[in-house]
Amino acid sequence: MRPRPDAEFDVTLTDEQLAHYREQGYLSIDRITSDEEVEWLREVYDHLFSNRVGEEEGAYFDLGGRRAHGGKEVLPQVLGPERVFPELRETSHFRNARRLSAALMELPLDDVNGGGHMILKPAGYGGATPWHQDEAYWSPAMLHAGLSVWLPLDPATLDSGCLHFIPKSHLSEDVLEHRHIDDDPLVHGLVTDHVDASQAVACPIDAGGATFHHCRTLHYAAPNTTNRERRAYITVFSAQPTKREAPAARPWIDAEAEALAKLESLARPQS
Ligand code: NI
């Protein structure tokens, strides 16, 4: 792989953009990094997916299918790519994403940290990412202040799987009830039925643009029906979470942990 391009590319937000995010719970910007860096990120991305990096440790799997299924993967995902390529944290993209996230959350930069995951929608059969709030995946013991920065490495259109948001859904009092895709706790992907999709706003953007959404903002991405893949790199930034007085009820998280434990005990050789 060639070395990371080191030209700096700085992005700032206008007062209107900051206000839009705070009122609506999402924001779309045309550019978060250079074309040159997008090119390099694509090489890193393709390396991770074509080698299924991290599969043994559970850091590569199909978000839209059962754990370890042997069929076509509709939403392959790589968790924590920065562990494999620490340079990802040095990119203009990552530095902009972190700095803009701190500004959007009105937090000092030093208090904001994050890391990423990558979701691929393969050409022609990449599955939908159904309506959900990101916080539904997170620890129910904590109160979170966080947001996701979504960077497509291919044009994200209505047909390839750009993000759709429900404006103001970030103001929801707590995390809505979720369930696993196909009602199968061995599918990691979550969905909520508590959505009025007629309110959705689609945010098509080009490669190198970005959308931001609060951890409670309801969002969705359609299946990829185009003949090119839709690569996306998502970085999540947050302040240190604080402990809730009592853990929130998130039965879908318990169901998944139980199903995984059962799967592992079945895989273990019997003595
Ligand atoms: Ni999400």
PDB file of C-alpha atoms and ligand atoms in Angstrom:
ATOM      1  CA  MET A   1       0.000   0.000   0.000  1.00  0.00           C
ATOM      2  CA  ARG A   2       1.281   3.475  -0.738  1.00  0.00           C
ATOM      3  CA  PRO A   3       1.986   5.859   2.128  1.00  0.00           C
ATOM      4  CA  ARG A   4      -0.780   8.037   3.512  1.00  0.00           C
ATOM      5  CA  PRO A   5      -0.966  11.429   1.772  1.00  0.00           C
ATOM      6  CA  ASP A   6      -0.029  13.977   4.416  1.00  0.00           C
ATOM      7  CA  ALA A   7      -1.407  17.221   2.947  1.00  0.00           C
ATOM      8  CA  GLU A   8      -3.631  18.891   5.525  1.00  0.00           C
ATOM      9  CA  PHE A   9      -7.256  19.517   4.635  1.00  0.00           C
ATOM     10  CA  ASP A  10      -9.075  21.609   7.220  1.00  0.00           C
ATOM     11  CA  VAL A  11     -12.830  21.962   7.420  1.00  0.00           C
ATOM     12  CA  THR A  12     -14.808  24.288   9.670  1.00  0.00           C
ATOM     13  CA  LEU A  13     -18.549  24.605  10.280  1.00  0.00           C
ATOM     14  CA  THR A  14     -20.640  27.751   9.972  1.00  0.00           C
ATOM     15  CA  ASP A  15     -22.950  28.930  12.756  1.00  0.00           C
ATOM     16  CA  GLU A  16     -25.894  27.853  10.571  1.00  0.00           C
ATOM     17  CA  GLN A  17     -24.495  24.342  10.304  1.00  0.00           C
ATOM     18  CA  LEU A  18     -23.924  24.099  14.060  1.00  0.00           C
ATOM     19  CA  ALA A  19     -27.460  25.336  14.711  1.00  0.00           C
ATOM     20  CA  HIS A  20     -28.905  22.916  12.158  1.00  0.00           C
ATOM     21  CA  TYR A  21     -27.269  19.954  13.885  1.00  0.00           C
ATOM     22  CA  ARG A  22     -28.412  20.998  17.328  1.00  0.00           C
ATOM     23  CA  GLU A  23     -31.999  21.565  16.189  1.00  0.00           C
ATOM     24  CA  GLN A  24     -32.395  18.686  13.753  1.00  0.00           C
ATOM     25  CA  GLY A  25     -29.975  16.047  15.092  1.00  0.00           C
ATOM     26  CA  TYR A  26     -28.059  15.616  11.851  1.00  0.00           C
ATOM     27  CA  LEU A  27     -25.904  17.561   9.404  1.00  0.00           C
ATOM     28  CA  SER A  28     -24.602  16.916   5.907  1.00  0.00           C
ATOM     29  CA  ILE A  29     -21.421  18.535   4.556  1.00  0.00           C
ATOM     30  CA  ASP A  30     -19.969  18.393   1.030  1.00  0.00           C
ATOM     31  CA  ARG A  31     -16.387  17.742   2.053  1.00  0.00           C
ATOM     32  CA  ILE A  32     -14.537  16.377   5.050  1.00  0.00           C
ATOM     33  CA  THR A  33     -11.355  15.383   3.276  1.00  0.00           C
ATOM     34  CA  SER A  34      -9.490  15.536  -0.037  1.00  0.00           C
ATOM     35  CA  ASP A  35      -9.964  13.283  -3.064  1.00  0.00           C
ATOM     36  CA  GLU A  36      -6.379  12.174  -2.605  1.00  0.00           C
ATOM     37  CA  GLU A  37      -7.062  10.957   0.923  1.00  0.00           C
ATOM     38  CA  VAL A  38     -10.306   9.264  -0.151  1.00  0.00           C
ATOM     39  CA  GLU A  39      -8.210   7.338  -2.699  1.00  0.00           C
ATOM     40  CA  TRP A  40      -5.852   6.139   0.069  1.00  0.00           C
ATOM     41  CA  LEU A  41      -8.758   5.295   2.385  1.00  0.00           C
ATOM     42  CA  ARG A  42     -10.264   3.125  -0.358  1.00  0.00           C
ATOM     43  CA  GLU A  43      -7.035   1.095  -0.540  1.00  0.00           C
ATOM     44  CA  VAL A  44      -7.057   0.561   3.234  1.00  0.00           C
ATOM     45  CA  TYR A  45     -10.758  -0.298   3.141  1.00  0.00           C
ATOM     46  CA  ASP A  46     -10.423  -2.807   0.303  1.00  0.00           C
ATOM     47  CA  HIS A  47      -7.494  -4.484   2.042  1.00  0.00           C
ATOM     48  CA  LEU A  48      -9.517  -4.946   5.248  1.00  0.00           C
ATOM     49  CA  PHE A  49     -12.587  -6.359   3.506  1.00  0.00           C
ATOM     50  CA  SER A  50     -10.882  -8.556   0.925  1.00  0.00           C
ATOM     51  CA  ASN A  51      -8.769 -10.150   3.681  1.00  0.00           C
ATOM     52  CA  ARG A  52     -11.674 -10.279   6.173  1.00  0.00           C
ATOM     53  CA  VAL A  53      -9.317  -8.759   8.711  1.00  0.00           C
ATOM     54  CA  GLY A  54     -10.305  -9.518  12.307  1.00  0.00           C
ATOM     55  CA  GLU A  55     -12.803 -12.273  11.502  1.00  0.00           C
ATOM     56  CA  GLU A  56     -11.360 -14.659  14.109  1.00  0.00           C
ATOM     57  CA  GLU A  57     -11.671 -12.051  16.871  1.00  0.00           C
ATOM     58  CA  GLY A  58     -15.194 -11.045  15.865  1.00  0.00           C
ATOM     59  CA  ALA A  59     -14.103  -7.761  14.288  1.00  0.00           C
ATOM     60  CA  TYR A  60     -15.311  -8.789  10.812  1.00  0.00           C
ATOM     61  CA  PHE A  61     -18.852 -10.132  10.339  1.00  0.00           C
ATOM     62  CA  ASP A  62     -22.089  -9.633   8.454  1.00  0.00           C
ATOM     63  CA  LEU A  63     -24.155  -7.004  10.261  1.00  0.00           C
ATOM     64  CA  GLY A  64     -27.240  -8.082   8.318  1.00  0.00           C
ATOM     65  CA  GLY A  65     -26.880 -11.862   8.616  1.00  0.00           C
ATOM     66  CA  ARG A  66     -26.485 -14.561  11.263  1.00  0.00           C
ATOM     67  CA  ARG A  67     -23.107 -14.840  12.991  1.00  0.00           C
ATOM     68  CA  ALA A  68     -20.661 -16.934  10.982  1.00  0.00           C
ATOM     69  CA  HIS A  69     -23.141 -17.837   8.240  1.00  0.00           C
ATOM     70  CA  GLY A  70     -21.514 -19.151   5.101  1.00  0.00           C
ATOM     71  CA  GLY A  71     -23.758 -17.421   2.547  1.00  0.00           C
ATOM     72  CA  LYS A  72     -23.677 -14.103   0.737  1.00  0.00           C
ATOM     73  CA  GLU A  73     -22.858 -11.264   3.124  1.00  0.00           C
ATOM     74  CA  VAL A  74     -25.366  -8.440   2.706  1.00  0.00           C
ATOM     75  CA  LEU A  75     -23.720  -5.923   5.112  1.00  0.00           C
ATOM     76  CA  PRO A  76     -20.140  -6.940   5.859  1.00  0.00           C
ATOM     77  CA  GLN A  77     -18.652  -4.856   8.659  1.00  0.00           C
ATOM     78  CA  VAL A  78     -15.145  -4.251  10.029  1.00  0.00           C
ATOM     79  CA  LEU A  79     -14.863  -3.007  13.616  1.00  0.00           C
ATOM     80  CA  GLY A  80     -11.952  -0.913  14.878  1.00  0.00           C
ATOM     81  CA  PRO A  81      -9.952  -0.564  11.637  1.00  0.00           C
ATOM     82  CA  GLU A  82      -7.671   1.912  13.467  1.00  0.00           C
ATOM     83  CA  ARG A  83      -6.197  -0.989  15.446  1.00  0.00           C
ATOM     84  CA  VAL A  84      -4.896  -2.468  12.200  1.00  0.00           C
ATOM     85  CA  PHE A  85      -4.026   0.845  10.559  1.00  0.00           C
ATOM     86  CA  PRO A  86      -3.219   3.397  13.303  1.00  0.00           C
ATOM     87  CA  GLU A  87      -2.512   5.948  10.529  1.00  0.00           C
ATOM     88  CA  LEU A  88      -6.285   6.199  10.127  1.00  0.00           C
ATOM     89  CA  ARG A  89      -6.210   8.401  13.230  1.00  0.00           C
ATOM     90  CA  GLU A  90      -3.726  10.769  11.590  1.00  0.00           C
ATOM     91  CA  THR A  91      -5.814  11.492   8.507  1.00  0.00           C
ATOM     92  CA  SER A  92      -7.412  14.842   7.733  1.00  0.00           C
ATOM     93  CA  HIS A  93     -10.710  12.980   7.803  1.00  0.00           C
ATOM     94  CA  PHE A  94     -10.247  11.724  11.360  1.00  0.00           C
ATOM     95  CA  ARG A  95      -8.864  15.001  12.688  1.00  0.00           C
ATOM     96  CA  ASN A  96     -11.679  17.003  11.076  1.00  0.00           C
ATOM     97  CA  ALA A  97     -14.297  14.502  12.243  1.00  0.00           C
ATOM     98  CA  ARG A  98     -13.085  14.680  15.846  1.00  0.00           C
ATOM     99  CA  ARG A  99     -12.737  18.469  15.904  1.00  0.00           C
ATOM    100  CA  LEU A 100     -16.124  19.070  14.262  1.00  0.00           C
ATOM    101  CA  SER A 101     -17.758  16.514  16.574  1.00  0.00           C
ATOM    102  CA  ALA A 102     -16.442  18.379  19.610  1.00  0.00           C
ATOM    103  CA  ALA A 103     -17.826  21.630  18.183  1.00  0.00           C
ATOM    104  CA  LEU A 104     -21.216  20.034  17.462  1.00  0.00           C
ATOM    105  CA  MET A 105     -21.403  18.590  20.974  1.00  0.00           C
ATOM    106  CA  GLU A 106     -20.087  21.837  22.504  1.00  0.00           C
ATOM    107  CA  LEU A 107     -17.330  19.955  24.295  1.00  0.00           C
ATOM    108  CA  PRO A 108     -13.611  20.709  24.680  1.00  0.00           C
ATOM    109  CA  LEU A 109     -11.598  18.790  22.079  1.00  0.00           C
ATOM    110  CA  ASP A 110      -9.566  17.025  24.759  1.00  0.00           C
ATOM    111  CA  ASP A 111     -12.733  15.443  26.176  1.00  0.00           C
ATOM    112  CA  VAL A 112     -13.737  13.879  22.853  1.00  0.00           C
ATOM    113  CA  ASN A 113     -12.407  10.533  21.660  1.00  0.00           C
ATOM    114  CA  GLY A 114     -13.525   8.018  19.180  1.00  0.00           C
ATOM    115  CA  GLY A 115     -12.989   5.146  16.824  1.00  0.00           C
ATOM    116  CA  GLY A 116     -14.507   3.699  13.759  1.00  0.00           C
ATOM    117  CA  HIS A 117     -16.156   0.879  11.904  1.00  0.00           C
ATOM    118  CA  MET A 118     -16.723   0.260   8.232  1.00  0.00           C
ATOM    119  CA  ILE A 119     -19.890  -0.991   6.566  1.00  0.00           C
ATOM    120  CA  LEU A 120     -19.912  -2.226   2.990  1.00  0.00           C
ATOM    121  CA  LYS A 121     -23.000  -2.470   0.819  1.00  0.00           C
ATOM    122  CA  PRO A 122     -21.975  -4.795  -2.012  1.00  0.00           C
ATOM    123  CA  ALA A 123     -23.090  -3.859  -5.535  1.00  0.00           C
ATOM    124  CA  GLY A 124     -26.531  -5.174  -6.422  1.00  0.00           C
ATOM    125  CA  TYR A 125     -27.344  -7.024  -3.190  1.00  0.00           C
ATOM    126  CA  GLY A 126     -26.094  -4.862  -0.294  1.00  0.00           C
ATOM    127  CA  GLY A 127     -28.905  -4.970   2.260  1.00  0.00           C
ATOM    128  CA  ALA A 128     -30.858  -2.165   3.884  1.00  0.00           C
ATOM    129  CA  THR A 129     -29.599  -0.783   7.183  1.00  0.00           C
ATOM    130  CA  PRO A 130     -32.990  -0.621   8.890  1.00  0.00           C
ATOM    131  CA  TRP A 131     -34.178   2.264  11.083  1.00  0.00           C
ATOM    132  CA  HIS A 132     -32.281   2.450  14.350  1.00  0.00           C
ATOM    133  CA  GLN A 133     -30.603   4.690  16.917  1.00  0.00           C
ATOM    134  CA  ASP A 134     -26.891   4.019  17.394  1.00  0.00           C
ATOM    135  CA  GLU A 135     -27.209   4.276  21.166  1.00  0.00           C
ATOM    136  CA  ALA A 136     -29.379   1.137  21.084  1.00  0.00           C
ATOM    137  CA  TYR A 137     -26.133  -0.812  20.566  1.00  0.00           C
ATOM    138  CA  TRP A 138     -24.328   0.833  23.477  1.00  0.00           C
ATOM    139  CA  SER A 139     -24.039  -0.013  27.161  1.00  0.00           C
ATOM    140  CA  PRO A 140     -27.393   0.393  28.955  1.00  0.00           C
ATOM    141  CA  ALA A 141     -25.492   1.104  32.182  1.00  0.00           C
ATOM    142  CA  MET A 142     -24.269   4.451  30.907  1.00  0.00           C
ATOM    143  CA  LEU A 143     -25.576   7.804  29.740  1.00  0.00           C
ATOM    144  CA  HIS A 144     -23.910   8.625  26.465  1.00  0.00           C
ATOM    145  CA  ALA A 145     -23.056  11.875  24.725  1.00  0.00           C
ATOM    146  CA  GLY A 146     -21.927  10.903  21.279  1.00  0.00           C
ATOM    147  CA  LEU A 147     -22.361  11.199  17.559  1.00  0.00           C
ATOM    148  CA  SER A 148     -21.404   9.379  14.392  1.00  0.00           C
ATOM    149  CA  VAL A 149     -19.588  10.782  11.392  1.00  0.00           C
ATOM    150  CA  TRP A 150     -20.442   8.909   8.214  1.00  0.00           C
ATOM    151  CA  LEU A 151     -17.946   9.155   5.354  1.00  0.00           C
ATOM    152  CA  PRO A 152     -18.787   7.447   2.057  1.00  0.00           C
ATOM    153  CA  LEU A 153     -15.896   6.391  -0.162  1.00  0.00           C
ATOM    154  CA  ASP A 154     -18.256   6.024  -3.157  1.00  0.00           C
ATOM    155  CA  PRO A 155     -21.122   8.297  -4.187  1.00  0.00           C
ATOM    156  CA  ALA A 156     -23.916   7.718  -1.672  1.00  0.00           C
ATOM    157  CA  THR A 157     -27.209   8.055  -3.551  1.00  0.00           C
ATOM    158  CA  LEU A 158     -30.811   7.021  -2.919  1.00  0.00           C
ATOM    159  CA  ASP A 159     -30.100   3.809  -4.869  1.00  0.00           C
ATOM    160  CA  SER A 160     -26.714   2.963  -3.356  1.00  0.00           C
ATOM    161  CA  GLY A 161     -27.595   3.527   0.308  1.00  0.00           C
ATOM    162  CA  CYS A 162     -27.151   7.132   1.435  1.00  0.00           C
ATOM    163  CA  LEU A 163     -28.372   7.891   4.948  1.00  0.00           C
ATOM    164  CA  HIS A 164     -31.904   9.075   5.774  1.00  0.00           C
ATOM    165  CA  PHE A 165     -32.662  10.823   9.060  1.00  0.00           C
ATOM    166  CA  ILE A 166     -35.749  11.654  11.099  1.00  0.00           C
ATOM    167  CA  PRO A 167     -35.321  15.322  12.053  1.00  0.00           C
ATOM    168  CA  LYS A 168     -35.429  16.062  15.786  1.00  0.00           C
ATOM    169  CA  SER A 169     -35.516  12.382  16.742  1.00  0.00           C
ATOM    170  CA  HIS A 170     -32.332  13.021  18.763  1.00  0.00           C
ATOM    171  CA  LEU A 171     -34.580  14.751  21.298  1.00  0.00           C
ATOM    172  CA  SER A 172     -36.257  11.441  22.189  1.00  0.00           C
ATOM    173  CA  GLU A 173     -36.314  11.006  25.941  1.00  0.00           C
ATOM    174  CA  ASP A 174     -34.442   7.725  25.868  1.00  0.00           C
ATOM    175  CA  VAL A 175     -33.480   4.956  23.488  1.00  0.00           C
ATOM    176  CA  LEU A 176     -36.529   3.518  21.721  1.00  0.00           C
ATOM    177  CA  GLU A 177     -37.351  -0.158  21.805  1.00  0.00           C
ATOM    178  CA  HIS A 178     -35.288  -2.115  19.264  1.00  0.00           C
ATOM    179  CA  ARG A 179     -35.153  -5.728  18.084  1.00  0.00           C
ATOM    180  CA  HIS A 180     -32.698  -7.727  16.036  1.00  0.00           C
ATOM    181  CA  ILE A 181     -33.076  -7.923  12.251  1.00  0.00           C
ATOM    182  CA  ASP A 182     -35.266 -10.957  11.404  1.00  0.00           C
ATOM    183  CA  ASP A 183     -36.009 -11.141  15.165  1.00  0.00           C
ATOM    184  CA  ASP A 184     -32.861 -13.246  15.361  1.00  0.00           C
ATOM    185  CA  PRO A 185     -30.506 -12.334  18.247  1.00  0.00           C
ATOM    186  CA  LEU A 186     -27.644 -13.911  16.286  1.00  0.00           C
ATOM    187  CA  VAL A 187     -27.983 -11.101  13.745  1.00  0.00           C
ATOM    188  CA  HIS A 188     -26.101  -8.141  15.242  1.00  0.00           C
ATOM    189  CA  GLY A 189     -28.046  -5.500  13.285  1.00  0.00           C
ATOM    190  CA  LEU A 190     -30.906  -3.753  15.121  1.00  0.00           C
ATOM    191  CA  VAL A 191     -34.174  -2.232  13.961  1.00  0.00           C
ATOM    192  CA  THR A 192     -36.867  -0.192  15.650  1.00  0.00           C
ATOM    193  CA  ASP A 193     -40.510  -0.162  14.609  1.00  0.00           C
ATOM    194  CA  HIS A 194     -41.157   3.167  16.326  1.00  0.00           C
ATOM    195  CA  VAL A 195     -40.581   5.361  13.272  1.00  0.00           C
ATOM    196  CA  ASP A 196     -42.729   7.550  11.075  1.00  0.00           C
ATOM    197  CA  ALA A 197     -40.713   7.095   7.885  1.00  0.00           C
ATOM    198  CA  SER A 198     -42.806   9.714   6.073  1.00  0.00           C
ATOM    199  CA  GLN A 199     -40.807  12.314   8.047  1.00  0.00           C
ATOM    200  CA  ALA A 200     -37.438  11.078   6.745  1.00  0.00           C
ATOM    201  CA  VAL A 201     -34.923  13.362   5.039  1.00  0.00           C
ATOM    202  CA  ALA A 202     -32.481  11.696   2.630  1.00  0.00           C
ATOM    203  CA  CYS A 203     -28.898  13.001   2.489  1.00  0.00           C
ATOM    204  CA  PRO A 204     -27.215  11.908  -0.742  1.00  0.00           C
ATOM    205  CA  ILE A 205     -23.525  12.918  -0.746  1.00  0.00           C
ATOM    206  CA  ASP A 206     -20.436  12.316  -2.832  1.00  0.00           C
ATOM    207  CA  ALA A 207     -17.381  10.362  -1.790  1.00  0.00           C
ATOM    208  CA  GLY A 208     -15.411  12.546   0.621  1.00  0.00           C
ATOM    209  CA  GLY A 209     -18.494  14.330   1.962  1.00  0.00           C
ATOM    210  CA  ALA A 210     -19.861  13.465   5.383  1.00  0.00           C
ATOM    211  CA  THR A 211     -23.000  13.339   7.453  1.00  0.00           C
ATOM    212  CA  PHE A 212     -23.132  13.700  11.239  1.00  0.00           C
ATOM    213  CA  HIS A 213     -25.861  12.265  13.437  1.00  0.00           C
ATOM    214  CA  HIS A 214     -26.505  12.271  17.173  1.00  0.00           C
ATOM    215  CA  CYS A 215     -26.506   8.871  18.901  1.00  0.00           C
ATOM    216  CA  ARG A 216     -30.300   9.045  19.295  1.00  0.00           C
ATOM    217  CA  THR A 217     -31.096  10.290  15.784  1.00  0.00           C
ATOM    218  CA  LEU A 218     -33.151   7.711  13.901  1.00  0.00           C
ATOM    219  CA  HIS A 219     -31.473   6.781  10.624  1.00  0.00           C
ATOM    220  CA  TYR A 220     -31.757   4.333   7.773  1.00  0.00           C
ATOM    221  CA  ALA A 221     -29.955   3.407   4.556  1.00  0.00           C
ATOM    222  CA  ALA A 222     -31.625   1.664   1.616  1.00  0.00           C
ATOM    223  CA  PRO A 223     -30.297  -1.459  -0.096  1.00  0.00           C
ATOM    224  CA  ASN A 224     -27.659  -0.935  -2.762  1.00  0.00           C
ATOM    225  CA  THR A 225     -29.347  -1.663  -6.085  1.00  0.00           C
ATOM    226  CA  THR A 226     -26.580  -0.051  -8.187  1.00  0.00           C
ATOM    227  CA  ASN A 227     -23.794  -1.893  -9.984  1.00  0.00           C
ATOM    228  CA  ARG A 228     -21.056  -0.402  -7.774  1.00  0.00           C
ATOM    229  CA  GLU A 229     -20.307  -1.073  -4.149  1.00  0.00           C
ATOM    230  CA  ARG A 230     -21.031   1.534  -1.487  1.00  0.00           C
ATOM    231  CA  ARG A 231     -18.170   1.764   0.949  1.00  0.00           C
ATOM    232  CA  ALA A 232     -18.698   3.764   4.159  1.00  0.00           C
ATOM    233  CA  TYR A 233     -16.346   4.527   7.052  1.00  0.00           C
ATOM    234  CA  ILE A 234     -18.145   5.568  10.232  1.00  0.00           C
ATOM    235  CA  THR A 235     -16.353   7.160  13.169  1.00  0.00           C
ATOM    236  CA  VAL A 236     -18.111   7.579  16.503  1.00  0.00           C
ATOM    237  CA  PHE A 237     -16.987  10.348  18.857  1.00  0.00           C
ATOM    238  CA  SER A 238     -18.106  10.811  22.412  1.00  0.00           C
ATOM    239  CA  ALA A 239     -17.275  12.214  25.792  1.00  0.00           C
ATOM    240  CA  GLN A 240     -16.627   9.817  28.662  1.00  0.00           C
ATOM    241  CA  PRO A 241     -20.087   8.377  29.434  1.00  0.00           C
ATOM    242  CA  THR A 242     -21.521   8.784  32.926  1.00  0.00           C
ATOM    243  CA  LYS A 243     -23.171   6.019  34.906  1.00  0.00           C
ATOM    244  CA  ARG A 244     -26.960   5.837  34.944  1.00  0.00           C
ATOM    245  CA  GLU A 245     -28.621   5.519  38.339  1.00  0.00           C
ATOM    246  CA  ALA A 246     -29.900   2.146  37.182  1.00  0.00           C
ATOM    247  CA  PRO A 247     -29.175   0.405  33.877  1.00  0.00           C
ATOM    248  CA  ALA A 248     -31.783   0.997  31.162  1.00  0.00           C
ATOM    249  CA  ALA A 249     -33.780  -2.030  30.002  1.00  0.00           C
ATOM    250  CA  ARG A 250     -32.401  -3.164  26.650  1.00  0.00           C
ATOM    251  CA  PRO A 251     -33.568  -6.752  26.314  1.00  0.00           C
ATOM    252  CA  TRP A 252     -32.189  -6.997  22.785  1.00  0.00           C
ATOM    253  CA  ILE A 253     -28.630  -6.639  24.143  1.00  0.00           C
ATOM    254  CA  ASP A 254     -29.235  -9.379  26.737  1.00  0.00           C
ATOM    255  CA  ALA A 255     -30.791 -11.640  24.099  1.00  0.00           C
ATOM    256  CA  GLU A 256     -27.746 -11.317  21.849  1.00  0.00           C
ATOM    257  CA  ALA A 257     -25.278 -12.006  24.677  1.00  0.00           C
ATOM    258  CA  GLU A 258     -27.272 -15.100  25.645  1.00  0.00           C
ATOM    259  CA  ALA A 259     -27.513 -16.374  22.065  1.00  0.00           C
ATOM    260  CA  LEU A 260     -23.775 -15.871  21.529  1.00  0.00           C
ATOM    261  CA  ALA A 261     -22.897 -17.647  24.780  1.00  0.00           C
ATOM    262  CA  LYS A 262     -25.063 -20.571  23.741  1.00  0.00           C
ATOM    263  CA  LEU A 263     -23.433 -20.697  20.316  1.00  0.00           C
ATOM    264  CA  GLU A 264     -19.982 -20.742  21.918  1.00  0.00           C
ATOM    265  CA  SER A 265     -20.877 -23.495  24.366  1.00  0.00           C
ATOM    266  CA  LEU A 266     -22.143 -25.608  21.468  1.00  0.00           C
ATOM    267  CA  ALA A 267     -18.911 -25.003  19.554  1.00  0.00           C
ATOM    268  CA  ARG A 268     -16.762 -26.044  22.536  1.00  0.00           C
ATOM    269  CA  PRO A 269     -15.669 -29.701  22.395  1.00  0.00           C
ATOM    270  CA  GLN A 270     -17.559 -31.784  24.965  1.00  0.00           C
ATOM    271  CA  SER A 271     -15.398 -33.618  27.472  1.00  0.00           C
TER     272      SER A 271
HETATM  273 NI    NI B   1     -26.251   3.616  12.738  1.00  0.00          NI
END
